[in-house]
């Protein structure tokens, strides 16, 4: 994997050019390489050996505290000690001022080694980054700084038992409770469901970011999302000097959710304000307002968009782990013999299964999914750097591209790198279905990624309902410009001209489907097949990525030929699926929208 990672960073994304910018001027390819080396070593030594352990010895709650394997604490301590939690932050925050693309590349090793263990630092970084963007100076100093140092960990608390993805229906309330140096203070009461990292003993404190509604003078909350605000709710109360006051906040664990996969990360139902603890002598979880009342979702989306790219990368690396395991197995497992004109010769030795065309098909499919998905994730991270440190025109283009690519960066790997995991099981045959090999756990861990941080259906609605049509389609046009630039370069190379024409035709087809979906202006009609549109759009983006990679993968060594073979596979076997997906979108097929409940 490291060779592919270096190729993507150095040859394709040319990360060394970032060092010409003031923020990254102290860095070089050598410092970038050192960060990757350190990450690879910690992941290999502290995460990977315990991935099966944290799956089989999942968290349990004894009514007072959550118990985790000791290896979980050791892994977190090693991660914290490395300084990677603050890797992209300013020097005065203890950071390294690394580009986002290098920070994301470093994350690949941890996600591949144990995606469940890597969930704790991912959530903590996202939490702290949100506070850096939307918190007050004091909130950044007290909460974000201590999360970046690893002293405290963080969560995001959105969903409720009665309101999963429908955040407008949350019922958690926040009543005003005065103000202190940490900001306007409120008392929260309600329940939050599916909270990853919501309870543990891995850090001194847990900083929850909680969505809740502030009631008006009549005691009622505003309906919909406009009434949602965001609050910092620490597990243990702290003062303005970032010291624990010794008082436990009114946040308690109601129970753990026992999951198909991702078992090494605690997943919790949390009760806020039930009165089990009484800070200041009364019930109600103490929380501090972030930003302005009613701006909760606006603030939280800062964390959610970052988390969506992170989820996509986690899905990629689970797919990558399965690909490598099945590739190794296919090279070693003898089974079957060549078929000659007279059939099989049983006197001949068996050959490794990698020599069978169908096994190679499954391996090529995995390679095209996971390496393409990795390229997409890193490209999005590179866009984040461009948005933050590029010139005005480049930053504006990067922002538009991120708008339209974030749903793809989250959803496409979650679907197709899960398919890679399924193919890895198939390559191993019966052994793949056992716990003697890791590929079944990879599949179980990865199955979550199509659900959390916005389900597939939600990503499709976001893409077709908002991203491609906003501002007159400016984001879609920005992407089309990038795709057309790649097409023009590829047309100049005879070996790539056919793929270039395929990609141009696919881009035109997506454009026609977008217009056809919205031809009546009726959102119910336009969005009924949004998930199919999402799948087609994702394959368009990945075909573009693979064609762009092919322009860089020059030479006749096995590495370069492998990249071009994966691209050729994607264009021959995957891109043709786009037409079938778009047909129902174009005709605004109404079957799924119109069928009656009783017909099922």
XYZ file of C-alpha atoms in Angstrom:
600
model
C 0.000 0.000 0.000
C 2.801 2.433 0.818
C 4.040 2.485 -2.768
C 0.555 3.392 -3.988
C 0.183 6.037 -1.275
C 3.519 7.623 -2.233
C 2.528 7.553 -5.912
C -0.765 9.305 -5.208
C 0.797 11.946 -2.983
C 3.991 12.670 -4.896
C 3.375 11.846 -8.559
C -0.334 12.596 -8.855
C -1.172 15.259 -6.243
C 2.354 16.705 -6.152
C 2.158 17.535 -2.472
C 5.684 18.940 -2.435
C 4.338 22.082 -4.134
C 2.407 22.853 -0.948
C 5.707 23.602 0.775
C 5.906 26.822 -1.234
C 3.021 28.189 0.825
C 3.746 30.077 4.012
C 1.784 27.762 6.277
C 3.707 24.673 5.115
C 7.082 26.299 4.452
C 8.857 24.324 7.189
C 7.921 21.023 5.572
C 9.434 18.896 2.831
C 8.940 15.467 1.334
C 11.237 14.229 4.093
C 9.056 15.574 6.916
C 5.938 14.283 5.184
C 7.581 10.886 4.848
C 8.586 10.896 8.512
C 4.959 11.499 9.564
C 3.821 8.608 7.390
C 6.576 6.360 8.730
C 5.604 7.125 12.322
C 1.929 6.530 11.612
C 2.661 3.265 9.852
C 4.786 2.067 12.782
C 2.244 2.948 15.493
C -0.571 1.380 13.491
C 1.467 -1.773 12.934
C 2.553 -2.117 16.562
C -0.367 -0.764 18.617
C -3.484 -1.072 16.437
C -3.273 -3.988 14.009
C -2.324 -6.742 16.493
C -5.435 -6.002 18.564
C -8.046 -5.529 15.855
C -9.467 -9.017 16.377
C -9.263 -8.641 20.170
C -11.411 -5.507 20.295
C -13.904 -7.260 18.008
C -14.281 -10.378 20.166
C -13.962 -8.619 23.550
C -16.446 -5.854 22.795
C -17.201 -3.134 25.367
C -19.405 -4.075 28.295
C -21.121 -1.974 30.935
C -21.363 -3.160 34.539
C -23.841 -0.460 35.551
C -21.131 1.868 36.769
C -18.411 1.967 34.117
C -17.566 0.693 30.642
C -14.850 -1.934 30.359
C -12.532 -2.126 27.356
C -9.461 -4.270 26.626
C -6.234 -2.777 27.967
C -4.931 -2.712 24.389
C -7.448 0.022 23.572
C -5.935 2.377 26.148
C -2.408 1.524 25.001
C -3.300 2.296 21.392
C -4.897 5.622 22.321
C -1.923 6.596 24.470
C 0.454 5.876 21.593
C -1.654 7.934 19.213
C -1.853 10.850 21.640
C 1.895 10.733 22.323
C 2.628 10.970 18.600
C 1.019 14.410 18.409
C -1.141 13.362 15.476
C -4.341 14.686 17.072
C -3.052 18.216 16.467
C -1.111 17.431 13.296
C -2.820 20.043 11.111
C -3.060 22.725 13.817
C -0.946 25.822 14.385
C 2.385 25.485 16.107
C 1.119 27.509 19.093
C -1.558 24.843 19.646
C 1.082 22.138 19.720
C 0.417 21.291 16.088
C 2.681 20.493 13.155
C 0.904 22.657 10.554
C 0.663 19.648 8.279
C -1.445 19.847 5.140
C -4.806 18.104 5.409
C -3.792 15.726 2.633
C -0.810 14.464 4.662
C -2.888 14.212 7.819
C -5.435 12.157 5.866
C -2.691 9.986 4.385
C -1.412 9.303 7.890
C -4.919 8.270 8.906
C -4.958 5.517 6.282
C -2.631 3.342 8.327
C -4.807 3.503 11.439
C -8.067 2.883 9.598
C -6.532 -0.105 7.840
C -5.052 -1.513 11.055
C -8.212 -1.103 13.169
C -10.990 1.181 12.046
C -12.788 0.776 15.375
C -9.813 1.947 17.429
C -9.202 4.835 15.046
C -12.747 6.101 15.647
C -11.879 7.730 18.976
C -9.201 10.113 17.637
C -11.208 10.842 14.460
C -14.188 12.038 16.509
C -11.983 14.007 18.875
C -10.244 15.860 16.034
C -13.546 16.623 14.355
C -15.002 17.932 17.615
C -12.010 20.184 18.273
C -11.905 21.445 14.684
C -15.543 22.497 14.968
C -14.801 24.460 18.128
C -11.844 26.138 16.444
C -14.211 27.292 13.699
C -17.279 28.254 15.739
C -16.330 28.435 19.429
C -15.331 31.488 21.447
C -11.688 32.158 22.272
C -12.258 30.691 25.733
C -14.010 27.620 24.384
C -11.111 27.016 22.004
C -8.584 27.524 24.803
C -10.336 25.251 27.307
C -11.982 22.557 25.212
C -10.375 22.375 21.753
C -6.798 22.736 23.006
C -7.232 19.920 25.503
C -8.735 17.677 22.854
C -5.853 18.318 20.484
C -3.448 17.415 23.284
C -5.332 14.172 23.913
C -6.075 15.024 27.514
C -9.798 14.918 26.679
C -11.677 13.074 23.927
C -14.774 14.241 22.063
C -18.038 13.089 20.490
C -20.871 14.369 18.336
C -24.418 13.850 19.652
C -27.085 14.300 16.993
C -29.494 11.362 16.723
C -32.175 10.434 19.236
C -34.131 7.205 19.672
C -37.194 8.675 17.942
C -35.211 10.807 15.444
C -32.408 9.096 13.571
C -31.512 11.103 10.480
C -34.549 13.385 10.891
C -32.827 15.981 13.035
C -35.752 18.396 12.783
C -37.590 16.000 15.118
C -35.080 15.995 17.975
C -36.653 16.585 21.380
C -33.659 17.401 23.616
C -34.282 20.766 25.294
C -31.854 23.387 26.571
C -33.098 25.802 29.252
C -31.092 29.000 29.977
C -29.043 28.779 33.183
C -27.044 32.006 33.323
C -23.560 32.598 31.969
C -19.951 32.152 33.038
C -16.537 32.546 31.416
C -17.117 29.476 29.206
C -20.147 31.104 27.592
C -23.942 31.200 27.871
C -24.884 28.261 30.113
C -27.889 25.982 29.636
C -29.400 22.905 31.259
C -30.038 20.083 28.797
C -32.580 17.292 29.128
C -33.069 14.523 26.586
C -31.658 11.331 25.120
C -29.057 10.783 22.408
C -28.674 7.530 20.474
C -25.827 5.915 18.473
C -23.155 8.036 20.156
C -19.750 6.635 19.206
C -17.158 7.065 21.936
C -19.903 8.319 24.262
C -18.566 6.616 27.404
C -15.163 5.194 28.311
C -12.215 5.683 30.654
C -9.649 6.383 27.912
C -9.244 10.075 28.730
C -9.688 12.386 31.684
C -12.871 13.855 30.261
C -15.281 13.452 27.342
C -16.500 16.587 25.571
C -19.889 16.042 23.964
C -21.145 18.342 21.227
C -24.931 18.132 21.546
C -27.767 19.356 19.367
C -30.789 20.611 21.336
C -33.633 23.107 21.064
C -34.028 26.223 23.201
C -37.698 26.825 24.136
C -39.248 30.219 23.594
C -41.067 32.362 26.183
C -44.149 30.177 25.761
C -42.135 27.085 26.690
C -42.427 25.643 23.200
C -39.554 24.887 20.826
C -39.486 25.933 17.197
C -40.425 23.149 14.789
C -37.946 22.051 12.131
C -34.213 22.626 12.014
C -34.239 26.387 12.590
C -34.646 25.953 16.318
C -31.637 23.659 16.738
C -28.649 24.968 18.681
C -25.289 23.420 19.548
C -23.853 22.946 23.047
C -20.616 21.814 24.670
C -21.520 19.306 27.383
C -18.510 17.902 29.267
C -18.814 14.604 31.144
C -16.955 16.233 34.063
C -17.463 19.947 34.688
C -14.440 22.190 34.186
C -13.549 25.781 35.027
C -12.042 28.544 32.913
C -8.545 27.264 33.662
C -9.388 23.890 32.101
C -9.271 22.148 35.466
C -11.858 19.608 36.565
C -14.095 21.048 39.270
C -14.641 17.612 40.810
C -18.327 17.700 39.913
C -19.851 15.156 37.542
C -22.192 16.556 34.917
C -25.693 15.134 34.543
C -24.781 12.867 31.615
C -25.180 9.139 32.103
C -24.916 5.992 30.060
C -28.254 4.245 29.622
C -26.742 1.344 27.703
C -24.402 0.148 24.989
C -25.495 -0.838 21.509
C -24.126 -4.214 20.415
C -23.171 -3.943 16.773
C -22.479 -6.163 13.783
C -19.004 -4.637 13.463
C -16.972 -1.634 14.594
C -17.186 -3.226 18.023
C -14.011 -1.671 19.416
C -15.696 1.754 19.507
C -18.260 2.149 22.270
C -21.686 3.033 20.880
C -24.003 4.536 23.433
C -27.451 5.657 24.427
C -26.805 8.709 26.607
C -29.260 10.362 28.982
C -28.827 14.094 29.522
C -30.425 15.692 32.555
C -32.211 12.657 34.026
C -31.082 13.690 37.519
C -28.684 10.838 38.254
C -26.081 13.519 38.896
C -26.988 16.987 40.152
C -24.349 19.591 39.237
C -24.909 22.716 41.306
C -27.486 20.807 43.313
C -30.066 20.331 40.556
C -30.842 18.055 37.626
C -29.970 19.026 34.083
C -26.772 18.585 32.107
C -24.727 21.783 32.023
C -23.968 22.845 28.462
C -22.368 25.901 26.863
C -23.794 27.445 23.700
C -21.589 27.283 20.596
C -22.214 30.093 18.137
C -25.641 31.682 18.035
C -29.006 30.179 19.031
C -30.493 28.377 16.041
C -27.133 27.889 14.320
C -26.646 24.352 15.604
C -26.846 22.513 12.303
C -24.758 25.131 10.536
C -22.012 24.585 13.102
C -22.398 20.817 13.253
C -22.139 20.420 9.492
C -18.557 21.634 9.827
C -17.850 18.471 11.772
C -20.179 16.299 9.727
C -18.575 17.155 6.372
C -15.140 16.417 7.804
C -16.489 13.193 9.279
C -18.033 12.181 5.948
C -14.687 12.334 4.166
C -13.186 10.440 7.116
C -15.904 7.769 6.921
C -15.223 7.351 3.224
C -11.518 6.942 3.867
C -12.240 4.404 6.609
C -14.354 2.421 4.148
C -11.541 2.569 1.608
C -8.989 1.216 4.053
C -11.211 -1.653 5.187
C -11.592 -2.532 1.523
C -7.846 -2.216 1.087
C -7.159 -4.546 4.022
C -9.462 -7.163 2.500
C -7.901 -6.749 -0.930
C -4.402 -7.331 0.399
C -5.512 -10.355 2.426
C -7.293 -11.950 -0.543
C -4.394 -11.185 -2.886
C -1.954 -12.921 -0.550
C -4.294 -15.899 -0.245
C -4.825 -16.158 -4.007
C -1.083 -16.269 -4.595
C -0.611 -19.112 -2.127
C -3.735 -21.254 -2.476
C -3.336 -24.069 -5.065
C -6.550 -25.263 -6.665
C -7.534 -26.345 -10.176
C -5.505 -27.043 -13.278
C -5.182 -25.454 -16.720
C -7.776 -26.461 -19.274
C -6.154 -27.531 -22.526
C -7.697 -28.706 -25.813
C -8.274 -32.132 -24.253
C -9.550 -30.803 -20.967
C -7.802 -30.903 -17.596
C -4.726 -33.049 -17.025
C -5.029 -34.383 -13.471
C -1.406 -35.520 -13.509
C -0.285 -31.894 -13.609
C 0.198 -29.967 -10.336
C -2.503 -27.592 -9.198
C -1.919 -23.934 -9.882
C -2.423 -20.934 -7.572
C -5.948 -19.635 -7.844
C -4.667 -16.215 -8.899
C -4.045 -17.803 -12.302
C -7.800 -18.312 -12.829
C -9.443 -15.543 -14.842
C -12.433 -15.218 -12.517
C -10.226 -14.795 -9.460
C -8.250 -12.152 -11.325
C -11.552 -10.452 -12.129
C -12.407 -10.271 -8.436
C -8.939 -8.996 -7.554
C -9.010 -6.382 -10.319
C -12.418 -5.224 -9.162
C -11.113 -4.812 -5.619
C -8.013 -3.015 -6.845
C -10.079 -0.585 -8.911
C -12.409 0.120 -5.985
C -9.876 0.554 -3.197
C -7.096 2.338 -5.047
C -9.608 4.567 -6.825
C -11.360 5.274 -3.537
C -8.062 6.136 -1.867
C -7.224 8.541 -4.673
C -10.617 10.236 -4.326
C -10.262 10.623 -0.546
C -6.801 12.156 -0.855
C -7.945 14.418 -3.684
C -10.709 15.775 -1.436
C -8.189 16.356 1.343
C -5.975 18.191 -1.161
C -8.982 20.360 -2.022
C -9.324 21.252 1.675
C -5.731 22.520 1.592
C -6.482 24.499 -1.551
C -9.578 26.033 0.015
C -7.619 27.138 3.080
C -4.254 28.163 1.588
C -4.722 28.684 -2.153
C -5.252 31.974 -3.967
C -8.772 33.363 -4.142
C -9.700 31.716 -7.453
C -8.277 28.329 -6.508
C -9.921 28.444 -3.089
C -13.302 29.259 -4.608
C -13.027 26.392 -7.094
C -11.915 23.990 -4.350
C -14.937 24.938 -2.238
C -17.292 24.241 -5.150
C -15.642 20.915 -5.900
C -15.876 19.864 -2.249
C -19.577 20.698 -2.231
C -20.293 18.255 -5.020
C -17.644 15.633 -4.164
C -18.259 15.238 -0.415
C -21.422 13.102 -0.909
C -19.392 10.919 -3.302
C -16.331 10.746 -1.043
C -18.575 9.430 1.731
C -20.977 7.189 -0.165
C -19.008 5.671 -3.042
C -16.312 3.961 -0.932
C -18.965 2.922 1.589
C -20.741 0.933 -1.124
C -17.982 -0.241 -3.418
C -15.221 -0.899 -0.895
C -17.828 -2.945 0.987
C -18.287 -4.833 -2.285
C -14.508 -5.259 -2.311
C -14.782 -6.880 1.117
C -17.471 -9.210 -0.200
C -15.241 -10.165 -3.126
C -12.348 -10.777 -0.724
C -14.517 -13.299 1.140
C -15.389 -14.904 -2.192
C -11.731 -15.235 -3.177
C -11.054 -17.126 0.044
C -14.117 -19.301 -0.468
C -15.217 -21.200 2.629
C -12.208 -19.972 4.580
C -13.339 -16.397 4.002
C -16.536 -17.137 5.872
C -14.660 -18.195 9.016
C -13.028 -16.222 11.793
C -9.710 -17.906 11.035
C -9.155 -15.184 8.438
C -9.733 -11.418 8.835
C -11.860 -10.764 5.755
C -15.215 -11.477 7.424
C -14.458 -8.878 10.102
C -13.494 -6.350 7.444
C -16.923 -6.811 5.849
C -18.738 -6.530 9.190
C -16.810 -3.400 10.151
C -17.415 -1.816 6.769
C -21.166 -2.453 6.626
C -21.741 0.457 9.021
C -20.305 3.010 6.625
C -23.329 3.082 4.302
C -25.391 4.097 7.333
C -23.594 6.521 9.611
C -22.813 10.167 8.853
C -25.747 10.217 6.449
C -27.216 7.142 4.804
C -26.910 6.450 1.107
C -30.387 7.799 0.511
C -29.583 11.046 2.314
C -26.370 11.510 0.321
C -28.325 11.004 -2.903
C -30.935 13.578 -1.888
C -28.181 16.020 -0.959
C -26.376 15.527 -4.269
C -29.309 15.682 -6.692
C -31.547 17.882 -4.556
C -28.994 20.522 -3.640
C -25.370 20.190 -4.667
C -25.667 19.861 -8.459
C -28.356 22.527 -8.821
C -27.252 25.158 -6.307
C -26.095 28.515 -7.649
C -27.163 27.649 -11.149
C -25.217 24.391 -11.159
C -21.868 26.072 -10.487
C -20.424 23.137 -8.534
C -21.386 20.671 -11.251
C -19.851 22.947 -13.875
C -16.627 23.191 -11.871
C -16.385 19.409 -11.788
C -17.222 19.179 -15.493
C -14.380 21.582 -16.199
C -11.928 19.356 -14.356
C -13.213 16.247 -16.106
C -13.014 17.882 -19.536
C -9.437 18.970 -18.874
C -8.476 15.364 -18.157
C -10.341 14.194 -21.271
C -8.428 16.628 -23.462
C -5.072 15.465 -22.119
C -6.002 11.810 -22.518
C -7.160 12.313 -26.109
C -3.576 13.204 -26.970
C -2.446 9.697 -25.983
C -3.629 6.953 -28.372
C -3.675 4.343 -25.585
C -6.115 6.444 -23.565
C -8.248 8.004 -26.286
C -11.001 5.392 -26.091
C -11.342 5.832 -22.334
C -11.338 9.614 -22.787
C -14.265 9.378 -25.189
C -16.115 7.054 -22.808
C -15.647 9.515 -19.980
C -16.820 12.452 -22.074
C -19.938 10.525 -23.060
C -20.603 9.584 -19.433
C -20.287 13.225 -18.337
C -22.748 14.288 -21.016
C -25.160 11.545 -19.951
C -25.052 12.673 -16.319
C -25.733 16.232 -17.447
C -28.771 15.143 -19.451
C -30.054 13.021 -16.563
C -29.725 15.959 -14.169
C -31.834 18.152 -16.435
C -34.366 15.391 -17.086
C -34.808 14.666 -13.383
C -35.741 18.298 -12.737
C -37.709 18.806 -15.963
C -41.048 19.126 -14.160
C -39.664 21.053 -11.219
C -41.384 18.617 -8.847
C -38.952 17.550 -6.094
C -40.907 14.359 -5.361
C -40.473 13.266 -8.967
C -36.907 14.501 -9.340
C -35.604 12.863 -6.177
C -37.469 9.545 -6.193
C -34.430 7.885 -7.824
C -31.729 10.013 -6.213
C -29.782 6.995 -4.954
C -29.430 5.684 -8.513
C -28.208 9.118 -9.542
C -25.699 9.022 -6.680
C -24.355 5.663 -7.866
C -24.014 6.847 -11.461
C -22.410 10.129 -10.412
C -19.966 8.256 -8.214
C -18.905 5.981 -11.041
C -18.435 9.030 -13.283
C -16.144 10.597 -10.682
C -14.152 7.401 -10.200
C -13.753 6.909 -13.940
C -12.360 10.442 -14.106
C -9.994 9.698 -11.217
C -8.749 6.544 -12.930
C -8.194 8.285 -16.258
C -6.277 11.048 -14.487
C -4.183 8.449 -12.676
C -3.465 6.707 -15.973
C -1.904 9.906 -17.262
C 0.570 9.704 -14.362
C 1.157 5.937 -14.327
C 3.730 5.905 -17.108
C 6.421 3.321 -17.718
C 6.334 -0.429 -18.198
C 7.111 -1.655 -14.686
C 4.539 -3.897 -13.004
C 3.381 -1.094 -10.691
C 2.468 1.277 -13.536
C 0.966 -1.500 -15.662
C -1.144 -2.527 -12.662
C -2.548 0.981 -12.314
C -3.424 1.131 -15.995
C -5.001 -2.343 -15.812
C -7.211 -1.253 -12.915
C -8.279 1.800 -14.907
C -9.000 -0.350 -17.945
C -11.059 -2.697 -15.763
C -13.106 0.197 -14.420
C -13.894 1.508 -17.878
C -14.659 -1.961 -19.296
C -16.679 -3.442 -16.434
C -17.914 -0.602 -14.208
C -18.571 2.559 -16.198
C -21.139 0.809 -18.471
C -23.373 0.413 -15.388
C -23.941 4.163 -15.447
C -26.473 4.000 -18.279
C -28.709 1.496 -16.484
C -28.708 3.596 -13.318
C -29.595 6.797 -15.144
C -32.495 5.487 -17.210
C -35.005 5.548 -14.291
C -33.658 8.958 -13.270
C -34.192 10.394 -16.736
C -37.764 9.158 -17.090
C -38.545 10.052 -13.457
C -39.675 6.486 -12.840
C -42.474 6.660 -10.287
C -42.806 3.024 -9.222
C -41.010 3.264 -5.866
C -42.698 6.574 -5.064
C -46.204 5.491 -5.996
C -46.474 1.883 -4.824
C -48.936 1.475 -1.954
C -48.039 0.089 1.448
C -50.433 -2.828 1.065
C -48.655 -4.051 -2.067
C -45.627 -5.208 -0.102
